[in-house]
Amino acid sequence: MKGWQIYALGAHEQRADDAAPEPLPLRALLPAAPRRIGRFIQLALIAALRCRGQRALPPDTAVYLCSARGDLETTLEILQDLFRKAQVPKPLQFVNTVSNAACFHVAQVLTLQSRSHFTCNRYAALESALQIAALDLADGRVRSALVGSIDLATWPLAEHRRRVGLAPAAAVGDAAHCLWLGVPDSSRPRLGELLAAEQFPDQAALLQWIGAQGLSPERCSLAAGQFLSADDAHMLRAATGLHRSFEYLTGRPYYDSQSGAAIGAFLQAPGSELLLHVQGDALGGRSALLLRR
Amino acid sequence: MRPCFLTGAALHTSLAADLADHLEAVATLPGEPQTVTVAVGAELSQLPYRLLAGVPLDQSGTRLHGVAGALVERALLAAGLDASQRRHCGLFLGSSSFDIGDTEACYARALREDPQALAMAGSSSVGTLADDLRRHFGLRGACVSFSTACTGSANALLCADAMVRHGRLEHALVLGLETFNQVTALGFQGLQLLGTGRMRPFSADSAGLLLGEGCSAVVLGNRPRGPHAWRLAGSSNHCDTFGISTANPDGSIVAATMQEALAAAGLRATDIVAIKAHGTATLAGDTAEAAGMRRVFAQAPPITALKPFLGHTLGACGLNELLLYCAAADNGFLIPTPGIGADDAHPGIRLVQSAQPLPRGHHMLNYFGFGGNNTSLILSNLGTEPA
């Protein structure tokens, strides 16, 4: 199996405090940060800058960002201002509701000029963004790509929990994850490989695909995503024989694209050679990421 | 690599609710737009808008799902998908506002009952609209929504095409959906980009853009339906970091986007039989686009712009304008805009002024949006299999 190299990872994950949002640590990474950007774009920049680190990204690196909910903070602000305070959207506030403003700022700060997409999927935002990036790499349209997810908590947190369907005391957080993917390049050290990013209509289709990958329990761990029920995860282990569990969710605050945390946790600590991460959705669909360290 | 063709399609805009009826509608330029009154407190704003034909605005809260559902059904039927094929069909949706109009209506109603009502209580995910449609139509293939402003549905199309060509899907449903909402209308008013009356791109008296509602659906599949089925011969997408709401006026990135699309299709500029311009009728937008076209085309082929007919349908304009363009091309003509884009306001760039025959060939369709997202599509109807 041949995949796309993962050259770097960057992330920000912070449990949200009910009292008020903590300032995001963007200025430490970027003293001359763009002005008048909200927390959504700041999160995108933090993850991308941590991913790049001190490396030189090729200027034709594409940017694929994703989210389940987009810039919820700005959208809520505009709606509440409009309908409760009778205030029309401010120009820059309105422009920043367009999700790909985050792609623009990441590309501008990192001086990239290439392909750029902002995509959304309720349950598998990062998986679908990785799939799109992988297809563009396969097509030869791009040779290097930043793929990132952005998840924003909003205040008051009690309302945020109600809005996203969480229990009143559930831990929630802000998070952004970013991977640098690319074609094989022996001059660059790599962290691992993305072997596959796929979406399936149901568990049966997923199982058929897994069967074709030749994954052995000795080499491959299985991680169940946050939206895969315990019963479905159990059935998956039984059907595939992949009994080595990779656990990464315990103790983590809720945010939508926790699969980003799985990638980082797997590649940055010793363990099995391969990781199969499976996510579920409300329609019985499945998405899968297959990684090799 | 597998072939990928545009099969069943459906379109509903301010001109008509059926794709076929659009061809009669473009025989003449539309009249003045409607006016939507938006009350913000005691202030009333009168905003010109091209509203969907035959769907009253007072059905806000249900009209988006109603229109989208009807379009999806027509497109799936036209593509001839059976239940099993529908189950494995992917959904790729491009929009700027998604279901924010429904969200506004729900919130306004909730606030009448409870001044402390929670905004976006029922739906806070951008993916909700796509999931609603998947649930209703039994579509369980890959699902992605594109939020890249005016290039949204164009990008949805090029990614769906990649999925089908790479064998990830046998069929993909691509949607462009844009309906009226107060946030968007007032947002554009605040940016002072709105004009009055009909849009006049590439004209000396161009006075800004006119927003429009427009929704469209197309099914991509491996098997062509007809000897001259349309296919995406090449495409490109490029981020211009010059400015978040304006492209580089020198046209360099616009040109690079077009050149990359040509290269992806293995074509030269002289191979293009016609261009569908983005044509936003803003000075900055038209200037950059015209400059870009001049860099790429020593002699530009015939150029059409469709926003004078539809208004700017934002994230849905990619697919809306593509389907309208292709429908006219299937009937052998390029849609003219008499009296618009003819006064050399942008030297070397003129829009076609009268209906002219359009040969089969390679067609370039361009889209440039907020956030510097630029997309160029090369569509072919030559009826040959791709290499």
XYZ file of C-alpha atoms in Angstrom:
680
model
C 0.000 0.000 0.000
C 1.358 3.356 -1.006
C 0.179 6.552 0.551
C 0.795 10.217 0.970
C 3.526 11.282 3.316
C 2.617 13.109 6.514
C 5.508 15.485 7.069
C 4.250 17.464 9.992
C 1.371 17.965 12.370
C 0.139 20.962 14.276
C -2.685 21.307 16.729
C -4.407 23.407 19.313
C -6.834 21.845 21.747
C -8.128 23.675 24.783
C -10.883 22.854 27.181
C -13.276 25.782 27.325
C -13.855 27.560 30.614
C -17.468 28.412 31.368
C -16.517 31.881 32.541
C -15.032 33.242 29.346
C -12.895 32.216 26.377
C -9.160 32.149 26.988
C -7.197 34.332 24.580
C -5.770 32.178 21.815
C -1.965 31.957 21.623
C -1.646 33.365 18.102
C 0.637 36.328 18.868
C 3.264 34.009 20.309
C 3.421 32.319 16.916
C 2.759 35.354 14.749
C 3.602 38.713 16.338
C 2.208 40.602 13.345
C -1.041 38.669 13.135
C -3.754 39.952 10.784
C -5.999 42.417 12.507
C -9.704 42.015 13.118
C -9.900 38.301 12.692
C -12.067 36.236 14.983
C -11.219 33.126 16.936
C -12.132 30.814 14.057
C -9.462 32.212 11.787
C -7.022 32.472 14.698
C -7.464 28.751 15.387
C -6.813 27.923 11.743
C -3.619 29.994 11.792
C -2.378 28.485 15.064
C -2.697 24.924 13.816
C -1.166 25.758 10.440
C 1.748 27.669 11.987
C 2.451 24.893 14.489
C 2.342 22.398 11.637
C 4.782 24.382 9.533
C 7.069 25.082 12.478
C 10.421 26.184 11.132
C 10.067 24.246 7.899
C 9.919 25.789 4.468
C 6.606 24.899 2.909
C 6.639 24.764 -0.889
C 4.822 27.905 -2.092
C 2.497 25.753 -4.200
C 1.187 23.948 -1.125
C -2.585 23.666 -1.324
C -4.814 24.509 1.642
C -7.798 22.335 2.555
C -9.629 23.442 5.684
C -12.815 21.999 7.086
C -15.306 22.231 9.898
C -18.647 20.789 10.899
C -20.092 24.156 11.891
C -17.956 26.855 10.314
C -17.412 30.133 12.114
C -20.286 29.638 14.502
C -19.181 32.516 16.731
C -19.436 35.121 13.962
C -22.642 33.648 12.565
C -24.304 33.728 15.996
C -23.080 37.250 16.617
C -24.591 38.462 13.359
C -27.905 36.669 13.930
C -28.244 37.905 17.492
C -27.270 41.464 16.535
C -29.747 41.448 13.671
C -32.756 39.864 15.330
C -32.367 40.980 18.933
C -30.610 44.313 18.629
C -31.706 45.377 15.137
C -28.101 45.886 14.039
C -27.058 45.135 10.486
C -23.905 43.074 9.869
C -20.673 45.048 9.889
C -18.778 44.699 6.601
C -15.725 42.825 7.855
C -17.861 40.723 10.192
C -19.948 39.677 7.184
C -16.916 38.882 5.032
C -15.543 36.663 7.792
C -18.713 34.548 7.838
C -17.483 33.133 4.570
C -15.623 30.078 5.804
C -12.881 30.203 3.231
C -11.706 33.472 4.743
C -9.760 31.085 6.968
C -8.117 29.515 3.885
C -7.268 32.991 2.622
C -5.528 34.002 5.833
C -3.608 30.728 6.151
C -2.437 31.028 2.548
C -1.522 34.688 2.966
C 0.386 34.245 6.236
C 2.277 31.201 4.954
C 2.762 32.786 1.484
C 1.108 29.986 -0.377
C -0.570 30.263 -3.750
C -2.269 27.122 -4.847
C -5.524 25.233 -4.634
C -7.800 26.028 -1.715
C -11.060 24.531 -0.480
C -13.184 24.942 2.615
C -15.444 21.949 3.135
C -18.010 20.880 5.689
C -19.455 17.591 6.829
C -21.375 17.161 10.052
C -19.653 13.948 11.206
C -16.570 13.462 9.055
C -15.258 16.882 8.143
C -11.574 15.991 8.413
C -12.013 12.607 6.773
C -13.723 14.135 3.743
C -11.157 16.955 3.491
C -8.351 14.370 3.577
C -10.126 12.375 0.876
C -10.335 15.429 -1.378
C -6.686 16.297 -0.774
C -5.625 12.713 -1.469
C -7.472 12.696 -4.787
C -5.839 15.968 -5.815
C -2.441 14.492 -4.911
C -3.286 11.378 -6.921
C -4.306 13.529 -9.896
C -1.003 15.369 -9.721
C -2.831 18.676 -9.263
C -0.907 19.305 -6.077
C 2.277 17.860 -4.599
C 1.967 19.339 -1.125
C -1.075 20.107 0.979
C -2.047 21.462 4.369
C -5.229 19.792 5.575
C -6.816 21.218 8.687
C -9.961 21.111 10.800
C -11.348 23.943 12.918
C -13.836 23.574 15.773
C -14.947 26.546 17.794
C -16.765 26.643 21.108
C -19.056 29.618 21.645
C -20.102 31.469 24.770
C -22.165 31.186 26.895
C -21.027 27.570 27.024
C -24.346 26.430 28.462
C -25.995 27.578 25.229
C -23.251 25.974 23.157
C -23.833 22.649 24.884
C -27.565 22.877 24.183
C -26.926 23.850 20.608
C -24.629 20.915 19.874
C -26.643 18.430 21.921
C -24.388 17.853 24.911
C -25.179 17.266 28.571
C -25.179 20.383 30.785
C -21.820 19.633 32.402
C -20.050 18.129 29.398
C -16.508 19.282 28.746
C -16.293 21.215 25.503
C -13.341 22.797 23.786
C -11.833 24.679 20.912
C -9.600 22.700 18.617
C -7.790 22.874 15.340
C -5.639 20.212 13.738
C -3.420 20.505 10.683
C -1.422 17.962 8.703
C 1.185 18.595 6.051
C 0.707 15.949 3.378
C 2.720 15.448 0.255
C 4.238 13.252 -2.382
C 7.206 11.133 -1.283
C 10.325 13.222 -0.827
C 13.343 11.517 0.643
C 14.897 14.858 1.571
C 12.188 15.468 4.161
C 11.775 13.511 7.374
C 8.278 12.174 7.715
C 6.013 11.236 10.598
C 3.942 8.688 8.751
C 1.697 8.036 5.798
C -1.952 8.518 5.000
C -2.789 5.306 3.167
C -6.493 5.911 2.731
C -9.314 8.359 3.489
C -12.655 6.957 2.370
C -16.391 7.282 2.949
C -18.834 4.338 2.845
C -22.612 4.121 2.726
C -22.778 1.585 5.564
C -20.855 -0.867 7.730
C -21.185 -3.645 5.143
C -19.383 -1.576 2.514
C -16.729 -0.625 5.047
C -16.177 -4.273 5.965
C -15.815 -5.213 2.311
C -13.162 -2.535 1.891
C -11.336 -3.540 5.079
C -11.274 -7.131 3.855
C -9.539 -5.992 0.680
C -6.798 -4.130 2.585
C -5.244 -7.227 4.129
C -4.929 -5.722 7.602
C -3.601 -8.100 10.224
C -4.411 -7.762 13.923
C -0.698 -7.918 14.740
C 0.084 -4.847 12.688
C -3.072 -2.782 12.873
C -4.918 -1.091 15.721
C -8.523 0.052 15.462
C -9.740 3.410 16.740
C -13.444 4.117 17.082
C -14.438 7.688 16.295
C -16.667 9.742 18.583
C -19.778 9.190 16.446
C -19.397 5.416 16.154
C -21.601 3.701 18.716
C -20.038 1.270 21.173
C -22.145 -1.546 19.690
C -21.010 -0.774 16.161
C -17.398 -0.563 17.296
C -17.731 -3.932 18.996
C -19.270 -5.469 15.856
C -16.471 -3.999 13.781
C -13.778 -5.535 15.986
C -15.485 -8.886 15.872
C -15.966 -8.796 12.100
C -12.429 -7.671 11.271
C -10.452 -9.421 13.984
C -8.751 -6.091 14.723
C -8.828 -6.379 18.485
C -6.043 -3.976 19.339
C -7.880 -0.827 20.347
C -6.368 2.589 20.023
C -7.999 4.841 22.552
C -7.654 8.578 22.230
C -10.991 10.076 23.279
C -10.860 9.636 27.063
C -10.460 12.914 28.893
C -10.761 15.003 25.747
C -13.249 17.905 25.645
C -15.940 17.620 23.008
C -15.397 19.140 19.601
C -16.536 17.869 16.230
C -13.325 16.761 14.473
C -11.655 14.698 17.176
C -10.306 12.351 14.484
C -7.573 14.962 14.102
C -6.505 14.135 17.642
C -6.378 10.439 16.749
C -3.910 11.112 13.950
C -1.635 13.119 16.201
C -1.872 10.703 19.115
C -1.060 7.719 16.878
C 1.903 9.229 15.053
C 3.484 10.880 18.044
C 3.673 7.863 20.367
C 4.934 4.299 19.872
C 2.447 1.612 18.978
C 1.272 -0.575 16.144
C 2.481 -0.036 12.603
C -0.983 0.795 11.253
C -4.050 2.583 12.547
C -7.532 2.191 11.138
C -9.792 4.970 12.415
C -13.510 4.489 11.762
C -16.150 7.170 12.168
C -19.915 6.787 12.074
C -22.716 9.169 11.190
C -26.416 9.576 11.861
C -27.384 7.890 8.567
C -25.451 4.680 9.191
C -22.536 5.749 7.013
C -18.898 5.178 7.816
C -15.681 6.989 7.063
C -12.246 5.496 7.467
C -8.687 6.729 7.774
C -5.814 4.288 7.388
C -2.448 5.498 8.648
C 1.011 3.996 8.791
C 3.735 5.294 11.078
C -9.363 6.325 -14.421
C -13.014 6.247 -15.422
C -14.932 8.664 -17.602
C -17.308 11.132 -16.005
C -20.186 12.869 -17.720
C -22.904 15.295 -16.730
C -26.145 13.349 -16.952
C -29.472 14.473 -15.407
C -29.830 18.135 -14.578
C -32.363 20.580 -13.143
C -32.365 24.336 -12.676
C -34.662 26.782 -10.875
C -33.841 30.473 -10.933
C -35.650 33.777 -11.192
C -36.142 33.095 -14.891
C -37.981 29.796 -14.644
C -38.534 26.705 -12.538
C -37.548 24.271 -15.277
C -34.267 24.046 -17.197
C -35.972 23.875 -20.592
C -38.018 27.009 -19.902
C -34.822 28.972 -19.300
C -33.976 28.850 -23.006
C -37.063 30.789 -23.935
C -36.473 33.153 -21.019
C -32.974 34.161 -22.206
C -34.283 35.280 -25.579
C -34.593 38.727 -23.996
C -32.924 40.360 -21.034
C -35.085 40.232 -17.937
C -36.909 43.266 -16.651
C -36.252 45.128 -13.484
C -35.648 43.012 -10.390
C -38.122 42.653 -7.594
C -37.674 44.587 -4.392
C -37.462 42.883 -1.037
C -38.209 44.986 2.012
C -36.051 44.088 4.978
C -36.986 45.605 8.308
C -34.198 46.031 10.807
C -35.799 47.606 13.819
C -37.618 50.669 12.578
C -35.417 50.986 9.493
C -36.640 49.600 6.214
C -34.191 48.643 3.480
C -35.462 48.140 -0.063
C -33.150 45.619 -1.673
C -33.366 44.670 -5.343
C -33.309 40.918 -5.780
C -33.957 38.321 -8.446
C -36.236 35.891 -6.624
C -37.026 32.318 -7.568
C -39.796 32.033 -10.122
C -43.080 30.911 -8.670
C -41.989 30.525 -5.040
C -43.304 33.274 -2.776
C -40.812 34.671 -0.330
C -43.323 34.415 2.490
C -42.728 30.651 2.506
C -39.388 31.274 4.180
C -38.587 28.393 6.478
C -39.720 25.768 3.963
C -39.011 27.103 0.504
C -35.333 26.081 0.321
C -36.049 22.459 1.154
C -39.066 22.473 -1.161
C -37.130 23.831 -4.124
C -34.051 21.713 -3.459
C -36.117 18.563 -3.079
C -37.923 19.118 -6.360
C -34.661 19.758 -8.181
C -32.956 16.684 -6.760
C -35.904 14.500 -7.740
C -35.865 15.829 -11.311
C -32.106 15.437 -11.660
C -32.103 11.889 -10.297
C -34.989 10.922 -12.588
C -33.328 12.514 -15.597
C -30.149 10.566 -14.800
C -32.178 7.374 -14.539
C -30.802 6.286 -11.172
C -32.485 3.295 -9.564
C -32.774 2.840 -5.788
C -29.462 0.999 -5.437
C -27.631 3.598 -7.513
C -29.180 6.355 -5.426
C -27.986 4.642 -2.277
C -24.397 4.724 -3.510
C -24.644 8.214 -4.977
C -22.526 10.929 -3.372
C -23.725 14.458 -2.650
C -21.608 17.581 -3.167
C -23.231 20.850 -2.281
C -21.975 24.368 -2.949
C -23.549 27.398 -1.321
C -22.663 30.644 0.379
C -25.577 30.755 2.788
C -26.784 27.116 3.003
C -29.922 27.072 5.162
C -29.328 30.351 6.976
C -32.623 31.697 5.582
C -34.489 28.885 7.320
C -32.448 29.512 10.458
C -33.406 33.198 10.380
C -37.095 32.348 10.034
C -36.943 29.857 12.920
C -35.073 32.302 15.129
C -37.439 35.173 14.392
C -40.420 32.959 15.240
C -38.767 31.693 18.423
C -37.966 35.229 19.574
C -41.620 36.193 19.268
C -42.394 33.518 21.879
C -39.303 33.988 24.019
C -36.992 37.003 23.797
C -34.183 34.817 25.147
C -34.647 32.063 22.559
C -31.516 30.233 21.460
C -30.251 31.042 17.980
C -29.470 28.063 15.715
C -31.046 25.691 18.212
C -32.252 23.261 15.556
C -29.300 23.359 13.210
C -25.818 24.682 13.767
C -23.958 22.476 11.339
C -23.200 23.606 7.807
C -23.660 19.968 6.784
C -27.294 19.772 7.957
C -28.829 20.754 4.624
C -26.886 18.072 2.767
C -27.751 15.454 5.379
C -31.469 16.349 5.183
C -31.417 15.761 1.437
C -29.438 12.544 1.754
C -31.897 11.236 4.299
C -34.888 12.127 2.169
C -33.541 10.665 -1.068
C -31.677 7.680 0.374
C -28.286 8.910 -0.821
C -25.488 7.324 1.161
C -22.355 7.945 -0.857
C -19.659 10.437 0.125
C -20.989 13.810 1.210
C -19.197 17.158 1.202
C -20.462 20.727 1.395
C -18.307 23.493 -0.073
C -18.140 26.884 1.572
C -15.883 28.854 -0.764
C -18.200 31.776 -1.553
C -18.900 32.312 -5.251
C -16.898 29.261 -6.331
C -18.745 26.857 -4.018
C -20.778 24.811 -6.471
C -18.055 24.980 -9.130
C -15.653 23.458 -6.605
C -18.295 20.921 -5.610
C -18.460 19.870 -9.261
C -14.731 19.497 -9.761
C -14.318 17.443 -6.582
C -17.311 15.252 -7.423
C -15.808 14.710 -10.858
C -12.556 13.560 -9.237
C -14.430 11.088 -7.036
C -16.219 9.547 -10.013
C -13.096 9.428 -12.197
C -11.132 7.727 -9.445
C -13.854 5.154 -8.975
C -14.837 6.230 -5.477
C -18.370 6.775 -6.708
C -20.363 5.645 -9.729
C -22.640 8.638 -9.431
C -22.401 12.003 -7.737
C -25.171 14.538 -7.256
C -23.874 18.097 -7.332
C -26.050 20.912 -6.008
C -25.866 24.667 -6.084
C -28.318 26.215 -3.638
C -28.780 29.881 -2.834
C -31.941 31.497 -1.501
C -32.732 34.847 0.018
C -31.676 35.571 3.548
C -31.354 38.819 5.432
C -27.767 38.305 6.563
C -26.500 37.998 2.999
C -28.657 40.781 1.602
C -27.746 43.227 4.359
C -24.145 42.094 4.343
C -23.724 42.963 0.676
C -25.562 46.225 1.215
C -23.089 47.068 3.975
C -20.194 46.349 1.634
C -21.716 48.823 -0.812
C -21.498 46.333 -3.630
C -25.154 46.341 -4.576
C -26.296 48.195 -7.653
C -29.762 49.014 -8.804
C -31.513 47.496 -11.772
C -30.003 44.951 -14.117
C -26.373 43.830 -13.779
C -24.138 45.264 -16.491
C -20.763 43.519 -16.354
C -17.838 44.854 -18.386
C -19.768 48.054 -19.097
C -18.838 51.671 -18.518
C -22.145 52.200 -16.704
C -21.831 49.071 -14.639
C -23.261 49.917 -11.249
C -22.651 46.957 -9.020
C -24.142 43.578 -8.504
C -27.663 42.364 -8.053
C -28.238 39.370 -5.831
C -30.283 36.473 -7.106
C -31.757 33.249 -5.886
C -30.858 30.179 -7.882
C -30.780 26.453 -7.302
C -29.501 23.663 -9.485
C -28.719 19.978 -9.516
C -26.705 17.739 -11.810
C -25.816 14.061 -11.618
C -22.351 12.936 -12.716
C -21.872 9.394 -13.903
C -19.667 7.061 -15.921
C -22.112 6.609 -18.784
C -22.991 9.452 -21.122
C -26.611 10.017 -21.923
C -26.372 10.959 -25.562
C -23.578 11.269 -28.136
C -22.523 14.763 -27.058
C -22.651 14.476 -23.332
C -20.803 17.147 -21.435
C -17.725 16.273 -19.432
C -15.223 18.213 -17.391
C -12.113 18.160 -19.560
C -10.021 20.141 -17.127
C -10.243 22.483 -14.197
C -8.241 24.526 -11.773
C -8.682 26.197 -8.460
C -6.373 28.842 -7.086
C -6.220 31.047 -4.018
C -5.406 34.703 -4.668
C -4.016 36.290 -1.510
C -4.046 39.818 -2.908
C -7.140 40.825 -0.968
C -9.966 39.091 0.839
C -12.688 40.680 -1.241
C -10.859 41.789 -4.373
C -8.716 39.974 -6.880
C -5.363 41.337 -7.997
C -6.385 43.983 -10.555
C -3.483 43.076 -12.788
C -5.275 39.827 -13.537
C -2.215 37.690 -12.849
C -3.925 35.173 -10.589
C -7.088 35.150 -12.678
C -4.865 34.380 -15.671
C -2.932 31.713 -13.786
C -6.187 30.003 -12.871
C -7.321 29.933 -16.498
C -3.937 28.774 -17.758
C -3.823 25.984 -15.216
C -7.271 24.797 -16.336
C -6.124 24.794 -19.949
C -3.009 22.845 -19.026
C -5.052 20.336 -17.044
C -7.218 19.805 -20.132
C -4.181 19.570 -22.426
C -5.427 22.565 -24.402
C -4.225 25.906 -25.648
C -6.144 29.154 -25.377
C -6.944 28.958 -29.085
C -8.808 25.682 -28.478
C -11.526 27.433 -26.478
C -14.680 28.107 -28.519
C -16.332 30.391 -25.950
C -16.000 31.750 -22.438
C -18.614 32.122 -19.745
C -17.228 35.006 -17.695
C -17.857 35.483 -13.985
C -18.835 39.098 -14.644
C -19.876 40.540 -11.283
C -20.350 44.050 -12.663
C -18.181 45.491 -9.908
C -15.332 47.675 -11.079
C -12.700 45.692 -9.183
C -14.036 42.320 -10.243
C -14.514 43.156 -13.903
C -11.122 44.880 -14.085
C -9.269 41.877 -12.703
C -11.193 39.416 -14.838
C -10.729 41.423 -18.020
C -7.019 41.816 -17.321
C -6.732 38.097 -16.741
C -8.511 37.234 -19.979
C -6.270 39.597 -21.935
C -3.189 37.856 -20.513
C -4.421 34.448 -21.595
C -6.175 35.149 -24.878
C -4.371 37.101 -27.575
C -7.779 37.222 -29.240
C -10.594 36.330 -26.898
C -13.205 33.902 -28.204
C -16.873 34.924 -27.859
C -17.696 35.757 -24.259
C -21.003 35.549 -22.460
C -21.964 36.553 -18.948
C -25.086 35.214 -17.312
C -25.498 37.362 -14.214
C -27.522 39.960 -16.160
C -30.147 37.201 -16.413
C -29.872 35.483 -13.044
C -28.362 38.068 -10.768
C -25.404 36.930 -8.704
C -26.409 33.614 -7.195
C -23.251 33.485 -5.087
C -22.183 29.974 -4.104
C -24.718 28.443 -6.475
C -23.621 30.485 -9.483
C -21.065 27.866 -10.491
C -23.610 25.205 -11.265
C -26.534 27.542 -12.105
C -24.597 29.325 -14.833
C -22.968 26.122 -16.064
C -26.321 24.412 -16.630
C -27.813 27.462 -18.318
C -24.748 27.798 -20.542
C -24.775 24.110 -21.464
C -28.516 24.092 -22.186
C -28.077 26.957 -24.630
C -25.010 25.320 -26.156
C -26.964 22.082 -26.617
C -29.338 24.155 -28.704
C -26.421 25.562 -30.634
C -26.196 29.109 -29.341
C -24.257 31.357 -26.988
C -26.478 33.543 -24.829
C -26.170 37.233 -25.780
C -26.518 40.294 -23.565
C -27.526 43.054 -26.006
C -26.408 46.460 -24.828
C -24.288 45.068 -22.003
C -20.524 44.729 -22.147
C -20.262 46.287 -25.587
C -18.734 49.683 -24.961
C -15.047 48.777 -24.665
C -14.970 49.742 -20.991
C -12.464 46.899 -20.783
C -10.481 46.953 -24.031
C -10.532 43.691 -25.921
C -13.313 42.251 -23.786
C -16.823 42.436 -25.191
C -19.821 40.312 -24.429
C -21.738 38.771 -27.306
C -24.486 41.110 -28.417
C -26.638 38.827 -30.505
C -27.339 35.125 -30.470
C -24.622 33.407 -32.395
C -24.029 29.817 -33.335
C -21.849 27.957 -30.914
C -19.947 24.964 -32.225
C -19.288 21.905 -30.129
C -15.896 22.077 -28.546
C -14.114 23.132 -25.393
C -15.752 25.832 -23.307
C -14.224 27.796 -20.445
C -16.393 28.790 -17.475
C -14.842 31.040 -14.840
C -15.726 31.886 -11.266
C -13.884 34.180 -8.866
C -14.981 34.669 -5.269
C -14.543 36.191 -1.853
C -11.574 34.934 0.030
C -9.576 34.894 -3.177
C -10.971 31.583 -4.323
C -10.778 31.278 -8.118
C -12.009 28.392 -10.226
C -11.903 27.758 -13.951
C -13.732 24.842 -15.574
C -13.167 23.527 -19.099
C -16.219 21.675 -20.334
C -16.340 19.680 -23.537
C -19.243 18.426 -25.604
C -17.290 16.891 -28.432
C -18.572 13.436 -27.674
C -15.120 11.859 -27.486
C -13.902 9.666 -24.657
C -11.186 11.242 -22.537
C -7.712 9.810 -22.914
